CSV table of C-alpha atoms in Angstrom, one decimal:
chain,number,residue,atom,x,y,z
F,258,ALA,CA,-22.9,-15.4,-1.9
F,259,GLN,CA,-25.6,-18.1,-1.8
F,260,CYS,CA,-23.1,-20.8,-1.1
F,261,MET,CA,-21.7,-19.0,1.9
F,262,ARG,CA,-25.2,-18.4,3.2
F,263,THR,CA,-26.2,-22.1,2.7
F,264,MET,CA,-23.1,-23.5,4.4
F,265,PHE,CA,-22.3,-21.1,7.2
F,266,ILE,CA,-25.5,-19.2,8.0
F,267,ASP,CA,-28.2,-21.8,7.4
F,268,GLY,CA,-25.9,-24.5,8.8
F,269,ASN,CA,-26.4,-26.9,5.8
F,270,LEU,CA,-22.8,-27.7,5.2
F,271,LEU,CA,-23.4,-31.5,5.7
F,272,GLN,CA,-26.7,-31.5,3.9
F,273,PRO,CA,-26.9,-32.6,0.2
F,274,ALA,CA,-27.6,-29.0,-0.9
F,275,GLY,CA,-24.7,-27.8,1.1
F,276,VAL,CA,-22.3,-30.4,-0.3
F,277,ASN,CA,-23.4,-29.7,-3.9
F,278,GLU,CA,-22.8,-26.0,-3.4
F,279,LEU,CA,-19.5,-26.7,-1.8
F,280,LEU,CA,-18.4,-28.6,-4.8
F,281,ASP,CA,-19.5,-25.8,-7.2
F,282,ALA,CA,-16.4,-24.1,-8.8
F,283,GLY,CA,-17.7,-20.6,-8.1
F,284,CYS,CA,-18.2,-21.5,-4.4
F,285,LEU,CA,-14.8,-23.1,-4.1
F,286,LYS,CA,-13.3,-20.0,-5.6
F,287,LEU,CA,-15.1,-17.7,-3.2
F,288,ILE,CA,-14.0,-19.8,-0.2
F,289,ALA,CA,-10.4,-19.7,-1.4
F,290,SER,CA,-10.6,-16.0,-1.8
F,291,LYS,CA,-12.0,-15.5,1.7
F,292,PHE,CA,-9.3,-17.7,3.1
F,293,ILE,CA,-6.6,-15.9,1.3
F,294,GLY,CA,-8.1,-12.5,2.2
F,295,TYR,CA,-8.3,-13.2,5.9
F,296,THR,CA,-4.9,-14.9,5.9
F,297,MET,CA,-3.4,-11.7,4.4
F,298,PHE,CA,-5.3,-9.6,7.0
F,299,ALA,CA,-3.6,-11.6,9.8
F,300,ALA,CA,-0.2,-11.9,8.2
F,301,SER,CA,0.0,-8.2,7.3
F,302,ALA,CA,0.1,-7.3,11.0
F,303,GLY,CA,3.9,-7.7,10.8
F,304,VAL,CA,4.7,-7.2,7.1
F,305,LYS,CA,6.6,-4.0,7.6
F,306,LEU,CA,8.3,-5.0,10.9
F,307,PRO,CA,11.5,-6.1,9.1
F,308,GLN,CA,11.7,-2.6,7.5
F,309,ILE,CA,11.1,-0.9,10.9
F,310,MET,CA,13.7,-3.1,12.6
F,311,ASN,CA,16.3,-2.3,9.8
F,312,PHE,CA,15.8,1.4,10.7
F,313,VAL,CA,16.1,0.8,14.5
F,314,ARG,CA,19.1,-1.5,14.3
F,315,SER,CA,21.1,0.8,12.0
F,316,GLY,CA,19.9,4.0,13.6
F,317,SER,CA,19.5,5.4,10.1
F,318,VAL,CA,17.0,5.9,7.4
F,319,SER,CA,19.6,6.4,4.6
F,320,GLY,CA,18.5,5.4,1.2
F,321,ILE,CA,14.8,6.1,1.9
F,322,SER,CA,13.2,9.2,0.4
F,323,SER,CA,10.9,11.5,2.3
F,324,ALA,CA,8.4,11.4,-0.5
F,325,TYR,CA,8.3,7.6,-0.3
F,326,VAL,CA,7.4,7.6,3.4
F,327,HIS,CA,4.7,10.3,3.2
F,328,LEU,CA,3.1,9.0,0.0
F,329,GLU,CA,3.0,5.4,1.2
F,330,LEU,CA,1.0,6.5,4.2
F,331,THR,CA,-1.3,8.8,2.2
F,332,SER,CA,-2.0,6.0,-0.3
F,333,THR,CA,-3.1,3.5,2.4
F,334,ILE,CA,-5.2,6.2,4.1
F,335,PHE,CA,-7.1,6.8,0.8
F,336,SER,CA,-7.5,3.0,0.3
F,337,CYS,CA,-8.8,2.4,3.8
F,338,CYS,CA,-11.3,5.3,3.5
F,339,TYR,CA,-12.5,4.3,0.1
F,340,ASN,CA,-13.1,0.7,1.0
F,341,THR,CA,-14.8,1.7,4.3
F,342,LEU,CA,-17.2,4.1,2.5
F,343,ARG,CA,-17.9,1.5,-0.3
F,344,GLY,CA,-18.6,-1.2,2.3
F,345,ASN,CA,-16.3,-3.7,0.6
F,346,PRO,CA,-15.7,-6.9,2.5
F,347,ILE,CA,-12.8,-6.7,5.0
F,348,SER,CA,-11.3,-9.8,3.4
F,349,THR,CA,-10.6,-7.7,0.2
F,350,TRP,CA,-8.7,-4.9,1.9
F,351,GLY,CA,-8.1,-5.7,5.6
F,352,GLU,CA,-4.3,-5.8,5.1
F,353,MET,CA,-4.4,-2.1,4.1
F,354,LEU,CA,-5.6,-1.2,7.6
F,355,ASN,CA,-2.6,-3.0,9.2
F,356,ILE,CA,-0.2,-1.6,6.6
F,357,CYS,CA,-1.6,1.9,7.2
F,358,ILE,CA,-0.9,1.6,10.9
F,359,GLN,CA,2.7,0.4,10.2
F,360,ASN,CA,3.2,3.2,7.7
F,361,ALA,CA,2.3,5.6,10.5
F,362,VAL,CA,5.0,4.0,12.7
F,363,ILE,CA,7.5,4.2,9.9
F,364,LEU,CA,6.7,7.9,9.5
F,365,LEU,CA,7.5,8.5,13.2
F,366,VAL,CA,10.7,6.5,13.0
F,367,TYR,CA,11.7,8.4,9.9
F,368,TYR,CA,11.2,11.7,11.6
F,369,TYR,CA,13.1,10.5,14.6
F,370,TYR,CA,16.2,9.3,12.7
F,371,SER,CA,16.2,12.1,10.1
F,372,CYS,CA,16.0,15.0,12.5
F,373,ASN,CA,18.5,17.7,11.5
F,374,LEU,CA,21.0,17.9,14.4
F,375,LEU,CA,21.6,21.6,13.5
F,376,GLN,CA,18.0,22.4,14.3
F,377,SER,CA,16.5,22.7,17.8
F,378,ALA,CA,14.4,20.0,19.4
F,379,GLY,CA,11.5,22.3,19.2
F,380,VAL,CA,11.8,22.7,15.4
F,381,ASN,CA,12.1,19.0,14.9
F,382,ALA,CA,9.1,18.4,17.1
F,383,LEU,CA,7.1,20.9,15.1
F,384,ARG,CA,8.1,19.3,11.9
F,385,THR,CA,6.9,15.9,13.2
F,386,LEU,CA,3.6,17.4,14.5
F,387,VAL,CA,2.9,19.1,11.1
F,388,GLY,CA,3.5,15.9,9.2
F,389,VAL,CA,1.4,13.7,11.5
F,390,SER,CA,-1.5,16.3,11.6
F,391,PHE,CA,-1.6,16.4,7.8
F,392,HIS,CA,-2.3,12.7,7.6
F,393,VAL,CA,-4.9,12.8,10.4
F,394,ALA,CA,-6.7,15.6,8.7
F,395,THR,CA,-6.6,13.8,5.4
F,396,ALA,CA,-8.3,10.7,6.9
F,397,TYR,CA,-11.0,12.9,8.6
F,398,ALA,CA,-11.7,14.8,5.4
F,399,LEU,CA,-12.1,11.6,3.3
F,400,LEU,CA,-14.3,9.8,5.8
F,401,SER,CA,-16.5,13.0,6.1
F,402,GLY,CA,-17.1,13.1,2.3
F,403,MET,CA,-15.2,16.3,1.8
F,404,LEU,CA,-13.4,15.2,-1.3
F,405,PRO,CA,-15.1,17.2,-4.1
F,406,ASP,CA,-16.0,16.2,-7.6
F,407,VAL,CA,-13.4,17.3,-10.1
F,408,GLN,CA,-13.2,18.1,-13.8
F,409,LEU,CA,-10.1,18.6,-15.9
F,410,PRO,CA,-9.7,22.1,-17.4
F,411,PRO,CA,-10.7,22.3,-21.2
F,412,LEU,CA,-7.1,23.0,-22.2
F,413,VAL,CA,-6.1,19.7,-20.6
F,414,CYS,CA,-9.1,17.4,-21.4
F,415,GLU,CA,-10.1,18.6,-24.9
F,416,PRO,CA,-6.9,17.3,-26.6
F,417,LEU,CA,-7.6,13.9,-25.0
F,418,LEU,CA,-11.2,13.6,-26.3
F,419,ALA,CA,-10.2,11.7,-29.5
F,420,SER,CA,-8.7,8.8,-27.5
F,421,MET,CA,-10.7,9.2,-24.3
F,422,PRO,CA,-14.3,10.4,-24.9
F,423,SER,CA,-15.0,10.8,-21.2
F,424,ALA,CA,-11.9,13.0,-20.5
F,425,CYS,CA,-14.0,16.1,-19.9
F,426,ASP,CA,-16.6,14.4,-17.8
F,427,VAL,CA,-17.0,15.3,-14.1
F,428,LEU,CA,-15.1,12.8,-11.9
F,429,PRO,CA,-17.1,12.0,-8.7
F,430,GLY,CA,-15.2,12.3,-5.5
F,431,MET,CA,-15.6,8.6,-4.7
F,432,GLN,CA,-14.0,7.6,-8.0
F,433,LEU,CA,-11.2,10.1,-7.4
F,434,MET,CA,-10.7,8.6,-4.0
F,435,ALA,CA,-10.2,5.2,-5.7
F,436,ILE,CA,-7.8,6.6,-8.4
F,437,VAL,CA,-5.6,8.6,-6.0
F,438,PRO,CA,-4.0,5.6,-4.3
F,439,SER,CA,-2.8,4.3,-7.6
F,440,LEU,CA,-1.4,7.7,-8.5
F,441,ILE,CA,0.2,8.0,-5.1
F,442,VAL,CA,1.7,4.5,-5.2
F,443,LEU,CA,3.2,5.4,-8.6
F,444,ALA,CA,4.5,8.7,-7.2
F,445,SER,CA,6.0,7.1,-4.1
F,446,ARG,CA,7.5,4.0,-5.8
F,447,ALA,CA,8.9,6.0,-8.8
F,448,PRO,CA,11.2,8.3,-6.7
F,449,GLN,CA,12.4,5.3,-4.7
F,450,ILE,CA,13.0,3.2,-7.8
F,451,ALA,CA,14.8,6.2,-9.5
F,452,LEU,CA,16.9,6.8,-6.3
F,453,ASN,CA,17.9,3.1,-6.2
F,454,PHE,CA,19.1,3.3,-9.9
F,455,SER,CA,21.0,6.6,-9.3
F,456,GLN,CA,22.8,5.5,-6.2
F,457,GLY,CA,23.4,1.9,-7.3
F,458,HIS,CA,22.1,0.3,-4.1
F,459,THR,CA,18.8,0.0,-2.2
F,460,GLY,CA,20.0,1.4,1.2
F,461,GLN,CA,17.8,0.3,4.1
F,462,LEU,CA,15.0,-1.2,2.0
F,463,SER,CA,14.1,-4.7,3.2
F,464,LEU,CA,14.0,-7.5,0.6
F,465,LEU,CA,11.7,-9.5,2.9
F,466,THR,CA,9.2,-6.7,3.2
F,467,SER,CA,9.2,-6.0,-0.5
F,468,ALA,CA,8.9,-9.8,-1.3
F,469,LEU,CA,6.0,-10.1,1.1
F,470,PHE,CA,4.3,-7.1,-0.7
F,471,PHE,CA,4.8,-8.8,-4.0
F,472,VAL,CA,3.3,-12.1,-2.9
F,473,GLY,CA,0.5,-10.1,-1.2
F,474,GLY,CA,-0.1,-8.2,-4.5
F,475,VAL,CA,-0.6,-11.5,-6.4
F,476,ALA,CA,-3.0,-12.8,-3.8
F,477,ARG,CA,-4.9,-9.5,-3.7
F,478,LEU,CA,-5.3,-9.6,-7.5
F,479,PHE,CA,-7.1,-12.9,-7.1
F,480,THR,CA,-9.4,-11.8,-4.3
F,481,THR,CA,-10.3,-8.5,-6.0
F,482,LEU,CA,-11.2,-10.4,-9.2
F,483,THR,CA,-13.3,-12.8,-7.2
F,484,GLU,CA,-15.1,-10.6,-4.7
F,485,VAL,CA,-15.2,-7.0,-6.0
F,486,ASN,CA,-16.6,-5.7,-9.3
F,487,ASP,CA,-14.6,-2.5,-9.3
F,488,PRO,CA,-12.4,-1.8,-12.4
F,489,ILE,CA,-10.8,1.2,-10.7
F,490,LEU,CA,-9.8,-0.9,-7.7
F,491,LEU,CA,-8.5,-3.6,-9.9
F,492,ALA,CA,-6.4,-1.2,-11.9
F,493,GLY,CA,-4.9,0.0,-8.6
F,494,VAL,CA,-4.0,-3.5,-7.6
F,495,LEU,CA,-2.3,-4.1,-10.9
F,496,VAL,CA,-0.3,-0.8,-10.7
F,497,GLY,CA,0.9,-1.7,-7.2
F,498,LEU,CA,1.9,-5.2,-8.2
F,499,LEU,CA,3.9,-4.0,-11.1
F,500,LEU,CA,5.8,-1.4,-9.0
F,501,ASN,CA,6.5,-3.9,-6.2
F,502,THR,CA,7.8,-6.3,-8.8
F,503,LEU,CA,10.3,-3.6,-9.9
F,504,LEU,CA,11.4,-3.0,-6.3
F,505,VAL,CA,12.0,-6.7,-5.7
F,506,LEU,CA,14.1,-7.0,-8.9
F,507,GLN,CA,16.2,-4.0,-7.8
F,508,LEU,CA,16.8,-5.5,-4.3
F,509,LEU,CA,18.0,-8.7,-6.0
F,510,LEU,CA,20.1,-7.0,-8.7
F,511,PHE,CA,21.7,-4.5,-6.3
F,512,ARG,CA,22.2,-7.0,-3.4
F,513,THR,CA,26.0,-7.1,-3.6
F,514,ALA,CA,26.3,-3.3,-4.0
F,515,THR,CA,24.0,-2.7,-1.1
F,516,ALA,CA,26.0,-5.0,1.1
F,517,ARG,CA,29.2,-3.1,0.3
F,518,TYR,CA,27.4,0.2,1.0
F,519,MET,CA,26.0,-1.0,4.4
F,520,GLU,CA,29.4,-2.3,5.4
F,521,GLY,CA,30.9,1.1,4.6
F,522,GLN,CA,28.2,2.8,6.7
F,523,ARG,CA,29.0,0.6,9.7
F,524,LYS,CA,32.8,1.3,9.4
F,525,SER,CA,32.2,5.0,9.1
F,526,LYS,CA,30.1,4.9,12.3
F,527,LYS,CA,32.8,3.1,14.2
F,528,ALA,CA,35.5,5.5,13.0
């Protein structure tokens, strides 16, 4: 943006032109967006640590679905690869990189605590290796441009033409890469939300982590609207914010039931 160039590259912050641009509403909005974006980037370095510490302290991953863990990591991998290839400012997606790393740690912790004691160490190690290799291969394929263009089969897209004229158009791989994270977030959050409703508690899910994601989602909505002209990316932010809102509400509504469940878990371990 011109105001950023004037103030921070040309060094005219204290000059009249620089002051005038600083007072411009658009410039102030951009500066606020950059500040929020980089703050989120830094703060996200530990956003999932409460969740990881919950697992370690309890020695259990009860209440967490396998689909949730794998899809969370896959979603952040797609997001990081898409933004990298698009060349989007790191201030608009940097937290995804930190969250992706922490999701990888959660995957390893999940495998460690969910190992089937009836299986051999070799089988458990192979299970972990296959899971990790899948995610590494996914990142490599995306960054290498291996995601193909896709087109819905006529039987699927033709009934949609009346309400969606572009339903039968070819979807470029880059657009698909942007859409997939939203679909994955929906697929990962939905089983967890359904599991919470069915069991009547939220298990090891951390309220602090989910609340931080909710606040981050609101902030990311602002930075995306300010810095990136990408409707698909914006739709993904909105989907993630909605689902995080539902998780936070569940954590609050089921707080008492979750406390009783966790107390029962502690007593059964002591027995």
